Coordinates of C-alpha atoms in Angstrom, one line a residue:
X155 CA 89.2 74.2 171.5
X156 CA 85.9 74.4 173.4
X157 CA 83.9 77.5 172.1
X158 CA 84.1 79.2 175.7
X159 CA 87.7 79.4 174.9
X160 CA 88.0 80.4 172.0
X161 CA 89.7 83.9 171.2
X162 CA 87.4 86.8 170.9
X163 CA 87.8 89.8 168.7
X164 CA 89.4 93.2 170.7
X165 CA 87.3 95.1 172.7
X166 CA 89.9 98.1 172.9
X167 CA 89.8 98.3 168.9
X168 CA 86.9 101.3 168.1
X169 CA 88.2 102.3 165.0
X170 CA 88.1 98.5 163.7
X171 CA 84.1 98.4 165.5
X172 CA 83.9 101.5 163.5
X173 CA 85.0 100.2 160.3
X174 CA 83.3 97.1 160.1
X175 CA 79.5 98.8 161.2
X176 CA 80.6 100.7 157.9
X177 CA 80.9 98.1 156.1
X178 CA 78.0 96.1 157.0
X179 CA 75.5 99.3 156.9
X180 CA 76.9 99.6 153.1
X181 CA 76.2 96.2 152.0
X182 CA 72.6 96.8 153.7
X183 CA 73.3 93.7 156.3
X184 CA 70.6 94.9 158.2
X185 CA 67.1 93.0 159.5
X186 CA 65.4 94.5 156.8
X187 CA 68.1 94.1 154.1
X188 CA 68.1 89.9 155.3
X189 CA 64.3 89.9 154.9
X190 CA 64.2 90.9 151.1
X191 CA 67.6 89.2 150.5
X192 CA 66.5 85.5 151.8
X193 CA 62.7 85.8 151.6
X194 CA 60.1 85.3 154.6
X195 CA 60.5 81.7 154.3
X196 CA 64.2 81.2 154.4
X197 CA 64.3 84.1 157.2
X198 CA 62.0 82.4 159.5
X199 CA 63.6 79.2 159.0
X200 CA 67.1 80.3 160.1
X201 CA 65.2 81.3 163.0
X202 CA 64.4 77.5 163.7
X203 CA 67.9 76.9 163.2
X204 CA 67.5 75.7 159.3
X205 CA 70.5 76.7 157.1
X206 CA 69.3 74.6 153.9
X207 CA 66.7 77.5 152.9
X208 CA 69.4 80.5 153.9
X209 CA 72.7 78.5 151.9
X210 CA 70.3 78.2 148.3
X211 CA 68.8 82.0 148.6
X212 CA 72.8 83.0 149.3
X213 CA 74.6 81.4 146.5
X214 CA 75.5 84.4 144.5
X215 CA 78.4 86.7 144.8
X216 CA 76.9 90.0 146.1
X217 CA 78.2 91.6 149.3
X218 CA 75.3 90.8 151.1
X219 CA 75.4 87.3 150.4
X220 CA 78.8 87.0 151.5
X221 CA 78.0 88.6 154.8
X222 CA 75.4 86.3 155.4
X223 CA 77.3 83.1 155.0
X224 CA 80.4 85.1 157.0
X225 CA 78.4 85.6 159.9
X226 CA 75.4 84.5 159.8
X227 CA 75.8 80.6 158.4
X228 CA 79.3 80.7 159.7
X229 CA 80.7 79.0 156.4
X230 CA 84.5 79.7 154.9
X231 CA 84.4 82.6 152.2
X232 CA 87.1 82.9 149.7
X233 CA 89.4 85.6 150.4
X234 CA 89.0 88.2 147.6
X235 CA 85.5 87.6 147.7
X236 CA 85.3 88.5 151.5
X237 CA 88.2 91.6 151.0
X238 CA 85.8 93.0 148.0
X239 CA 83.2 93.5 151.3
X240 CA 85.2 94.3 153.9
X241 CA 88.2 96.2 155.6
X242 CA 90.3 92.8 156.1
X243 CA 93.5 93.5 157.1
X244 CA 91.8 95.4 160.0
X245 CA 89.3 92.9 160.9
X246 CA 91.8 89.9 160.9
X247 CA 94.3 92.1 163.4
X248 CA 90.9 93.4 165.3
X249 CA 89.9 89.2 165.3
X250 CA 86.9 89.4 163.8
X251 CA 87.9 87.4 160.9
X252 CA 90.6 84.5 160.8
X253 CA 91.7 82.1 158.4
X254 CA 90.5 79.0 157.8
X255 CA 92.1 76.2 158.1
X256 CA 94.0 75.3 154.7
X257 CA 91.4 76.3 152.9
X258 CA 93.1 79.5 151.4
X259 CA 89.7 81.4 152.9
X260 CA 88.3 83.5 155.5
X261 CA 86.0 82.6 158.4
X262 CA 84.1 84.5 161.3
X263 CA 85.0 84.2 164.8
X264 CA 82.1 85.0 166.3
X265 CA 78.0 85.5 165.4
X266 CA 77.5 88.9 164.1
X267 CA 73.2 88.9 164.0
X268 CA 71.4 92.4 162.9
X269 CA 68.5 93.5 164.9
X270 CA 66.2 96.3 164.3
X271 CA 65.9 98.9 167.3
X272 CA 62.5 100.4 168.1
X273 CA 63.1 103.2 166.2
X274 CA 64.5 102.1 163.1
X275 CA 68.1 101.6 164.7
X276 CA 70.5 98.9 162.7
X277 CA 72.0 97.5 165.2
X278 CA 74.3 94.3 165.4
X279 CA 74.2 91.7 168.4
X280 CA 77.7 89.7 168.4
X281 CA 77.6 85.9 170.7
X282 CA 79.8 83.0 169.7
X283 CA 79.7 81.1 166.9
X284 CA 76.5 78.8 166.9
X285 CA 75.1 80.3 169.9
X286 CA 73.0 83.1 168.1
X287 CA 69.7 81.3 169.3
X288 CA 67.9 80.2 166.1
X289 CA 71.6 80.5 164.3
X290 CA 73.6 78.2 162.2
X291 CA 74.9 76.1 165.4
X292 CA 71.4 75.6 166.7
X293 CA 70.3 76.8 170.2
X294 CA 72.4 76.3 173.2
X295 CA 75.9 74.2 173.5
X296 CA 77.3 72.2 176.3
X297 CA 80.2 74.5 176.7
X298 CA 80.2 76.4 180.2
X299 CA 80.1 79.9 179.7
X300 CA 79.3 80.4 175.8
X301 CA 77.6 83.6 175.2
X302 CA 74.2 83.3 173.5
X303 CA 72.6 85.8 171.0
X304 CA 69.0 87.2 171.3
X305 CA 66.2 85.0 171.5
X306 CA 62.9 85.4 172.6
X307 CA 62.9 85.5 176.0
X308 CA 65.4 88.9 174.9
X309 CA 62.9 90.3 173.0
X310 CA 60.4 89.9 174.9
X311 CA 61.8 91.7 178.1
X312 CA 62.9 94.0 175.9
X313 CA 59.0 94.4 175.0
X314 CA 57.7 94.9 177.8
X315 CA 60.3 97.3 179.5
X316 CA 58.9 100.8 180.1
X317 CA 61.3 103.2 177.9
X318 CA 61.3 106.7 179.3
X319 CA 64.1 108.9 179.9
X320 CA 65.9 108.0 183.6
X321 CA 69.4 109.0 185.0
X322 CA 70.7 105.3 185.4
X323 CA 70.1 101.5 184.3
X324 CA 71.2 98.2 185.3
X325 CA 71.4 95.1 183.1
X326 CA 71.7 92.3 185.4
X327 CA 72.9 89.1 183.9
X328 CA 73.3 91.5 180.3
X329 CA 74.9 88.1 178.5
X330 CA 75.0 89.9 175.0
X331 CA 74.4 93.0 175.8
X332 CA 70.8 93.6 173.9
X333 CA 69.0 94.9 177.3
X334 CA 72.1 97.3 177.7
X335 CA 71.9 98.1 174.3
X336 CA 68.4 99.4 174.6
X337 CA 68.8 101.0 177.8
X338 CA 71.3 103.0 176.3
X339 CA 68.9 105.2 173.7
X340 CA 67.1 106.6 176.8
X341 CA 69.6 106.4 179.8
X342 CA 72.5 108.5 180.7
X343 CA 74.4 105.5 182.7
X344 CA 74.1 102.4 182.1
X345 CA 75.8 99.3 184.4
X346 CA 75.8 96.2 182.9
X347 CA 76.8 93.0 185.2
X348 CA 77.4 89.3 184.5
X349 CA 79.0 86.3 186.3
X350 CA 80.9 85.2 183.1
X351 CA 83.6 87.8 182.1
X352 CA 83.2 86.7 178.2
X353 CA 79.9 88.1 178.0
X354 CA 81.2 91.5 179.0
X355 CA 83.4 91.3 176.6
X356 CA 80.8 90.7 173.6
X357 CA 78.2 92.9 175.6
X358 CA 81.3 95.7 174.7
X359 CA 81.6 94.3 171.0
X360 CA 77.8 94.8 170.8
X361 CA 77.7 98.4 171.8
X362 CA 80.7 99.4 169.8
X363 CA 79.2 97.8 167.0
X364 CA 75.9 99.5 167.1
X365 CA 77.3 102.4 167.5
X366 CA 76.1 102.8 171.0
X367 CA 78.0 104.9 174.0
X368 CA 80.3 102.3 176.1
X369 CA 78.3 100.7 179.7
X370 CA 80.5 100.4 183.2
X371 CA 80.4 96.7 182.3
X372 CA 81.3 94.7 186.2
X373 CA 81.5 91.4 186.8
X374 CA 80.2 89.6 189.5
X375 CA 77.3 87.4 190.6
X376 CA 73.7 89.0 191.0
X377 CA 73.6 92.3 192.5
X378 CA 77.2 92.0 194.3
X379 CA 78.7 93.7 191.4
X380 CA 77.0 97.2 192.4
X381 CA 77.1 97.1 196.0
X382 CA 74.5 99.5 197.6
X383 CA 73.9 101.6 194.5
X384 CA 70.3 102.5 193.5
X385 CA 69.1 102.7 189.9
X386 CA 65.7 104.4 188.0
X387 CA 65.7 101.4 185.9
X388 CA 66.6 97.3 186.5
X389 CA 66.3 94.6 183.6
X390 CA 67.0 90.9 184.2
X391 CA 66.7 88.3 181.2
X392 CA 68.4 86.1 184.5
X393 CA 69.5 82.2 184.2
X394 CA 66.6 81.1 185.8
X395 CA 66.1 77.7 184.6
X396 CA 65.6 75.0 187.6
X397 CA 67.7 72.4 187.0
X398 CA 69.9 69.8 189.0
X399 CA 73.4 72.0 189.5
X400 CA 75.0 75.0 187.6
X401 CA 76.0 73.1 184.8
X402 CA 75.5 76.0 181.9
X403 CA 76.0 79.4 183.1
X404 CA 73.4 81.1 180.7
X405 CA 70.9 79.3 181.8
X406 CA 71.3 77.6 184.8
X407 CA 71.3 80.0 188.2
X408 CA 73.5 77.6 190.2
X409 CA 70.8 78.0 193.1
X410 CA 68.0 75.2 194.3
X411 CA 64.8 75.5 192.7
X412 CA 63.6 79.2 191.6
X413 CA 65.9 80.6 194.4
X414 CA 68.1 82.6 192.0
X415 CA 64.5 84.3 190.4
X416 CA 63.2 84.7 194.1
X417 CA 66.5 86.7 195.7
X418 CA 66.7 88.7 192.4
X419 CA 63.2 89.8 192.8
X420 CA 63.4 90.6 197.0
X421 CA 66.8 92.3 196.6
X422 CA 65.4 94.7 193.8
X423 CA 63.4 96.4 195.7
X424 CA 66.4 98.2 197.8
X425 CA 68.6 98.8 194.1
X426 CA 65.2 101.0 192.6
X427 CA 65.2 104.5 193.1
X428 CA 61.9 106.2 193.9
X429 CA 59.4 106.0 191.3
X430 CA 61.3 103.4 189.5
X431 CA 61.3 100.1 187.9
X432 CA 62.5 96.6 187.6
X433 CA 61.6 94.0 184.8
X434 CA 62.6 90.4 185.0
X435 CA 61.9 86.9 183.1
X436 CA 61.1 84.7 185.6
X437 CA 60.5 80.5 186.3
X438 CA 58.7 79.8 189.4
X439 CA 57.5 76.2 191.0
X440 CA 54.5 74.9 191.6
X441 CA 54.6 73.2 194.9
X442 CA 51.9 70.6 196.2
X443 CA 50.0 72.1 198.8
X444 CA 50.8 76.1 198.1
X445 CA 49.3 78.3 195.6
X446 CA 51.6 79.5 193.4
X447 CA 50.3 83.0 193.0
X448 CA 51.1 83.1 196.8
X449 CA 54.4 82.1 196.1
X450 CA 55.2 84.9 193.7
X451 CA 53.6 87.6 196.3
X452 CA 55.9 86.4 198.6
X453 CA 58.4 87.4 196.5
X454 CA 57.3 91.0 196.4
X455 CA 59.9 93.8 198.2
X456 CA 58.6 96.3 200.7
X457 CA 57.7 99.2 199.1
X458 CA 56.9 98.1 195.7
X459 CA 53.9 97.7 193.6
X460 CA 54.1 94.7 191.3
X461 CA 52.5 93.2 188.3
X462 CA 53.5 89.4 187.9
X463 CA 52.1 87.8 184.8
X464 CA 52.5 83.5 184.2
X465 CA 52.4 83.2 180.9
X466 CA 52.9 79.5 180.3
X467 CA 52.9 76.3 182.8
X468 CA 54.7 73.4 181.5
X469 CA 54.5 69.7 183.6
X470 CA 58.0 68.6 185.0
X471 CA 58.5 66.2 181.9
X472 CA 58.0 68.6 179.4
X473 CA 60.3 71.3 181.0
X474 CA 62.9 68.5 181.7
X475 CA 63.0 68.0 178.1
X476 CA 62.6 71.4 176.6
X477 CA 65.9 72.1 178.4
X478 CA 67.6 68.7 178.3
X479 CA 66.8 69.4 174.0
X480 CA 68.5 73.3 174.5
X481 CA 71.7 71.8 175.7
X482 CA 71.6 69.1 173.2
X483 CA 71.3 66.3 175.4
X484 CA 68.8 64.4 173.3
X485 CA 71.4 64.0 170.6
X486 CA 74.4 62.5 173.0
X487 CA 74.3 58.5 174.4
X488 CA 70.9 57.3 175.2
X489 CA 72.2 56.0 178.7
X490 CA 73.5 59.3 179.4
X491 CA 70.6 61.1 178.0
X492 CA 68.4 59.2 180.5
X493 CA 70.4 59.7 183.3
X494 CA 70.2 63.5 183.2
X495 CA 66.5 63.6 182.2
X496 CA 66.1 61.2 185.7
X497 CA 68.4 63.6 187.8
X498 CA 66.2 66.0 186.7
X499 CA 63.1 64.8 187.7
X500 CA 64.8 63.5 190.8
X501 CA 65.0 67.1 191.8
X502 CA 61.6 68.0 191.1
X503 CA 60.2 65.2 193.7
X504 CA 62.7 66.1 196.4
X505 CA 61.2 69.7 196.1
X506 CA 57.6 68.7 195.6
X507 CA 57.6 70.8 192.5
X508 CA 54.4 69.4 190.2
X509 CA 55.4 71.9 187.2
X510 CA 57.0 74.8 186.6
X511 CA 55.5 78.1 185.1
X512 CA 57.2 81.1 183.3
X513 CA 56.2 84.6 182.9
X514 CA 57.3 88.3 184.2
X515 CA 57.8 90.4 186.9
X516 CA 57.7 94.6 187.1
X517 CA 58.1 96.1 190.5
X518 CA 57.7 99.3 191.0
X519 CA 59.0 101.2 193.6
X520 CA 56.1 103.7 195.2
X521 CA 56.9 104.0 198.8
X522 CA 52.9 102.9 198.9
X523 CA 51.6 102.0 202.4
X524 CA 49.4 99.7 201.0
X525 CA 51.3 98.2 197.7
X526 CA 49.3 97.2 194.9
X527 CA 50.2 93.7 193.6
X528 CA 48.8 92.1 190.9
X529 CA 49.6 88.0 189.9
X530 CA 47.5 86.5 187.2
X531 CA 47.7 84.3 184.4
X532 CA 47.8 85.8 180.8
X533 CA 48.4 83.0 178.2
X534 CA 46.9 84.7 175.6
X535 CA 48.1 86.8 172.9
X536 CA 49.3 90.5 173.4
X537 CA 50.9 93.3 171.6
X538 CA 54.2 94.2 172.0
X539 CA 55.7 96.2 172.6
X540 CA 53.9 96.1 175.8
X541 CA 56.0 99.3 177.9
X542 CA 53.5 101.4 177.5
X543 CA 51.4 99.4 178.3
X544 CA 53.1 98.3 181.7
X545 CA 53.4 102.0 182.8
X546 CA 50.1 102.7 182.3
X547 CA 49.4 100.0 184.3
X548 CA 51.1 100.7 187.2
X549 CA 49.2 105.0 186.8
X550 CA 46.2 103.1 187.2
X551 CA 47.0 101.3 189.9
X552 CA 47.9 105.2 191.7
X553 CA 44.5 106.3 190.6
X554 CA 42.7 103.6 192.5
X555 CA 44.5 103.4 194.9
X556 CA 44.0 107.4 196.3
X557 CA 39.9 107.1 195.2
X558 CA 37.0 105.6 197.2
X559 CA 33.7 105.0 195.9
X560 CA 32.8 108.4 196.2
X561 CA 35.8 109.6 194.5
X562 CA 35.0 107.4 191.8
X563 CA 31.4 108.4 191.5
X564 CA 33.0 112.0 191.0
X565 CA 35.2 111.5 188.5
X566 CA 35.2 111.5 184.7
X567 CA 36.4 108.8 182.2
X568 CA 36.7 107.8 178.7
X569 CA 36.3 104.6 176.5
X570 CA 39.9 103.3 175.9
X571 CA 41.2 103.5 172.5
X572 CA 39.7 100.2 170.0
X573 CA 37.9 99.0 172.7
X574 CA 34.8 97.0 171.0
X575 CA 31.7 95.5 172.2
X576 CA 30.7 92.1 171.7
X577 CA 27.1 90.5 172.6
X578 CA 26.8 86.8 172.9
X579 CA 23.5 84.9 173.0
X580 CA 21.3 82.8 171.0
X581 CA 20.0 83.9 167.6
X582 CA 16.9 85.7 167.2
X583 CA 17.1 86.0 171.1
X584 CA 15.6 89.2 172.7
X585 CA 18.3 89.7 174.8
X586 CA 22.0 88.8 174.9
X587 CA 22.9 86.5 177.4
X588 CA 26.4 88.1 178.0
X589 CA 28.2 91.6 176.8
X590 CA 31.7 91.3 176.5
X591 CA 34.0 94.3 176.0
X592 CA 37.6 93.5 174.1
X593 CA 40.8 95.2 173.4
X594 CA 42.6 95.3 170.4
X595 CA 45.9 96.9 172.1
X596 CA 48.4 95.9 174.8
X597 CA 47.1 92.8 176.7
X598 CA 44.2 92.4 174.4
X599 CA 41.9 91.5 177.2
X600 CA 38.6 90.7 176.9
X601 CA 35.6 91.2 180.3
X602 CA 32.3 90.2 180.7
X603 CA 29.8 93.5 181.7
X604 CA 26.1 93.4 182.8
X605 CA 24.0 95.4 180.4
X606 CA 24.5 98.5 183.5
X607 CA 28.0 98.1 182.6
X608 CA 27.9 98.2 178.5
X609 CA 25.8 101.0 179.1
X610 CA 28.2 103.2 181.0
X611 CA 31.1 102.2 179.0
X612 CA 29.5 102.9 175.9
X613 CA 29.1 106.6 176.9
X614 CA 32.1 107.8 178.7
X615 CA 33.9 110.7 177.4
X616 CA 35.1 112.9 180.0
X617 CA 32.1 114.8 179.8
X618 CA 30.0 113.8 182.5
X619 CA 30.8 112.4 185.8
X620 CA 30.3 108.5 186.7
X621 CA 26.9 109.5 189.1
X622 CA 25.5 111.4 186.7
X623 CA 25.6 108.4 184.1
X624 CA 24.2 106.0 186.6
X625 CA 22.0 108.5 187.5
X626 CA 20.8 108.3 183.8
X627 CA 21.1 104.8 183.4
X628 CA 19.0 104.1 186.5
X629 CA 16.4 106.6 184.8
X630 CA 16.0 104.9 181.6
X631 CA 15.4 101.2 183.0
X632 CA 13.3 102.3 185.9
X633 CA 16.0 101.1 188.7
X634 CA 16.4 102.7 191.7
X635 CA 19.8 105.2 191.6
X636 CA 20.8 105.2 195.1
X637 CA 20.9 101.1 195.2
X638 CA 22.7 101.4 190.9
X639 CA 25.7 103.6 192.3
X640 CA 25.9 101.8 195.1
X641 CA 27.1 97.9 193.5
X642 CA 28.3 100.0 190.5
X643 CA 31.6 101.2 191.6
X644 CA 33.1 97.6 191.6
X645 CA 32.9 97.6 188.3
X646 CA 34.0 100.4 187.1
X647 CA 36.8 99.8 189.6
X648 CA 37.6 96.4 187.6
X649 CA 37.1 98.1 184.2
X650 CA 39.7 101.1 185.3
X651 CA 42.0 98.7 186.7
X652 CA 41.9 96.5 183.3
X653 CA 42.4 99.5 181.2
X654 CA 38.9 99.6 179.5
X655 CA 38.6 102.5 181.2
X656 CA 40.9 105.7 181.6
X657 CA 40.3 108.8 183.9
X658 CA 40.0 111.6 181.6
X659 CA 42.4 113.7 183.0
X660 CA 45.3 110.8 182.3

């Protein structure tokens, strides 16, 4: 039996959900309670998807360490040692648990994973066995339609989507349920959608579990599940690798090149709600002869404001391989192996594509007759979470937009928070050749300034206006203050826009 077939516990079963959360809070199966159990260095290698480390630190008998080879390692338990943990004659009519195979014990029958909410939550994300990425199976399987666990590319959206309160949500593509699960804490409905009908059934086993209010769970392909519905709020960890045919439905979109991220993107911008917004995970091509940043503006909806981010950029061979190694290709028939890794690129030349980058996309919808839309490439370490972070983003993007030169010259601003100064040059040098001002927060960016520009940041806060600095500023190095404000407001521009700077008033 393929693992896409394979029988799933009831969804209908709430006092058995109920039950077994109770069980696992009391044995402390929680992130934090696997940290000091198997040690940093067991934990982070179960997250590469190596059990050796996680087996030795779980060979005694404590409840804990039965859970963890239950669910996490997926090994038979002995029966009594399993039934002094948990509720089992529930669990095994519930099918959570089964027996295995004449071995007088107990197994799991699918990947129960804890994960830590933003607030302290325990919650538990359930996929199928050995699809919990970084789990005891390894990542990905060539079964169509397995349900796979949270990964990175989960965490990360979950990062960077802004998390205030809004009447409704959508999960597109929710897989697991973690985006759904999130939305929940600060939404009052939340829709979850997904092609395959066994991840809305673990996306319902993930709420329940976590003790989180039930979605309207609907299944269908992209945004047909939802019909002309609008929402405050979309999320989309979509299957958006490019590859040659739909052959794994959690990753692959079933449409030709970065069509499925492209549609999900233009159609978005008729589901958002006024003053609402849209986070997606995204691969994109890199054509000969286009730009890709032009590529991804083309993508932008009518009435939105965007912020699209690439974040890596990967040659056609590696990406071949990175998802060629997911599915497990490497491991079958070298023939076969090469014949799917040449398919591959066989696709990429018929479409031009030189390499393909990765990143994310937040629309937002402002009705704006002149949108703001930002693409740029951010490789570099951030901070997450980064919601904050995005929304503040996108207030900047209002500010400028509804203030000239004048009205910039006019207004007040402050230093952002553990924003530092650095001054580059040679030593014992007069003079630095270069100021650079860097974040320690959010995006972490880093600008070069003239010394006009250090100057100015170095003294706003809130108390006088822009012109009133420069007028100071042109003062104290004998320039002329009608020509300073006049090539100043660019920069300050830039350094609002980056968030070095923040109009006092935010």
């Amino acid at each position: 039996m393929s693992i896409a077939s394979a029988p799933l516990p009831s969804s209908d079963r709430a006092d058995v959900s109920a039950q077994l959360r109770e069980a696992l809070l009391a044995a402390d199966f929680t992130a934090d309670g696997l940290l000091e159990l198997l040690g940093a260095p067991a934990y982070t290698a179960l997250a590469r998807s190596e059990t050796v480390p996680a087996l030795r630190a779980t060979r005694g008998d404590g409840p804990l360490e039965t859970l963890v080879r239950l669910f996490l390692l997926q090994r038979s338990v002995p029966h009594a040692r399993v039934a002094a943990v948990l509720p089992v004659g529930p669990l095994l009519e519930g099918g959570w648990l089964t027996a295995a195979d004449g071995e007088g014990a107990l197994r799991a029958t699918v990947d129960v994973r804890p994960y830590g909410g933003p607030s302290g939550e325990d919650w538990f994300i359930v996929s199928d066995l050995g699809c919990a990425v970084g789990g005891a199976g390894g990542i990905g399987s060539h079964d169509e339609g397995v349900v796979l666990g949270v990964g990175g590319a989960s965490t990360t959206l979950a990062g960077l989507t802004v998390r205030t309160p809004v009447a409704s949500a959508l999960d597109l593509g929710t897989g697991s349920g973690i985006q759904a699960l999130h939305a929940a804490q600060y939404a009052t409905r939340v829709t979850a959608t997904d092609l395959n009908p066994r991840a809305l059934h673990v996306t319902r086993l993930t709420l329940a579990l976590s003790g989180a209010p039930e979605a309207d769970l609907r299944e269908g392909s992209l945004f047909e599940p939802v019909g002309e519905e609008t929402y405050d709020l979309i999320v989309s960890n979509p299957p958006f690798v490019i590859s040659p045919g739909a052959r794994l439905t959690y990753r692959d979109g079933g449409m030709g090149g970065d069509d499925l991220c492209r549609s999900l993107v233009q159609q978005a911008g008729e589901r958002l709600n006024e003053g609402g917004y849209a986070h997606f995970l995204a691969n994109w091509q890199h054509v000969d002869g286009e730009e890709w940043t032009e590529r991804l503006r083309s993508w932008v909806p009518r009435g939105c404001d965007a912020w699209i981010v690439q974040r890596e950029v990967q040659d056609i061979t590696q990406y071949a391989e990175l998802w060629l190694r997911d599915a497990g290709d490497h491991r079958t028939d070298p023939e076969e192996y090469a014949a799917r890794y040449d398919a591959w690129l066989d696709e990429f030349e018929a479409r031009k594509t030189r390499a393909v980058g990765f990143g994310w996309i937040t629309l937002r919808k402002s009705g704006a007759a002149e949108p703001s839309v930002t693409v740029e490439e951010w490789p570099h370490p951030v901070e997450q979470p980064l919601g904050e972070t995005v929304r503040e983003f996108f207030a900047r993007q209002d500010f400028l937009r509804t203030h000239d030169d004048a009205a910039l010259l006019a207004g007040h601003f402050k230093l952002a928070d553990e924003v530092v100064q650095e001054q580059v040059g040679l030593p014992g040098a007069e003079d630095p050749e270069h100021v650079v001002l860097r974040q320690h927060r959010g995006m972490r960016r880093a600008t070069k300034v003239d010394t006009v520009g250090a100057g100015f940041a170095g003294v706003c806060d809130g108390t006088l206006s822009a012109g009133r600095i420069l007028d100071a500023i042109a003062q104290l190095v004998g320039e002329d203050p009608v020509l300073l404000r006049d090539r100043t407001p660019a920069q300050i521009r830039l350094l609002v826009e980056q968030g070095f700077l923040v109009p006092a008033d935010a």
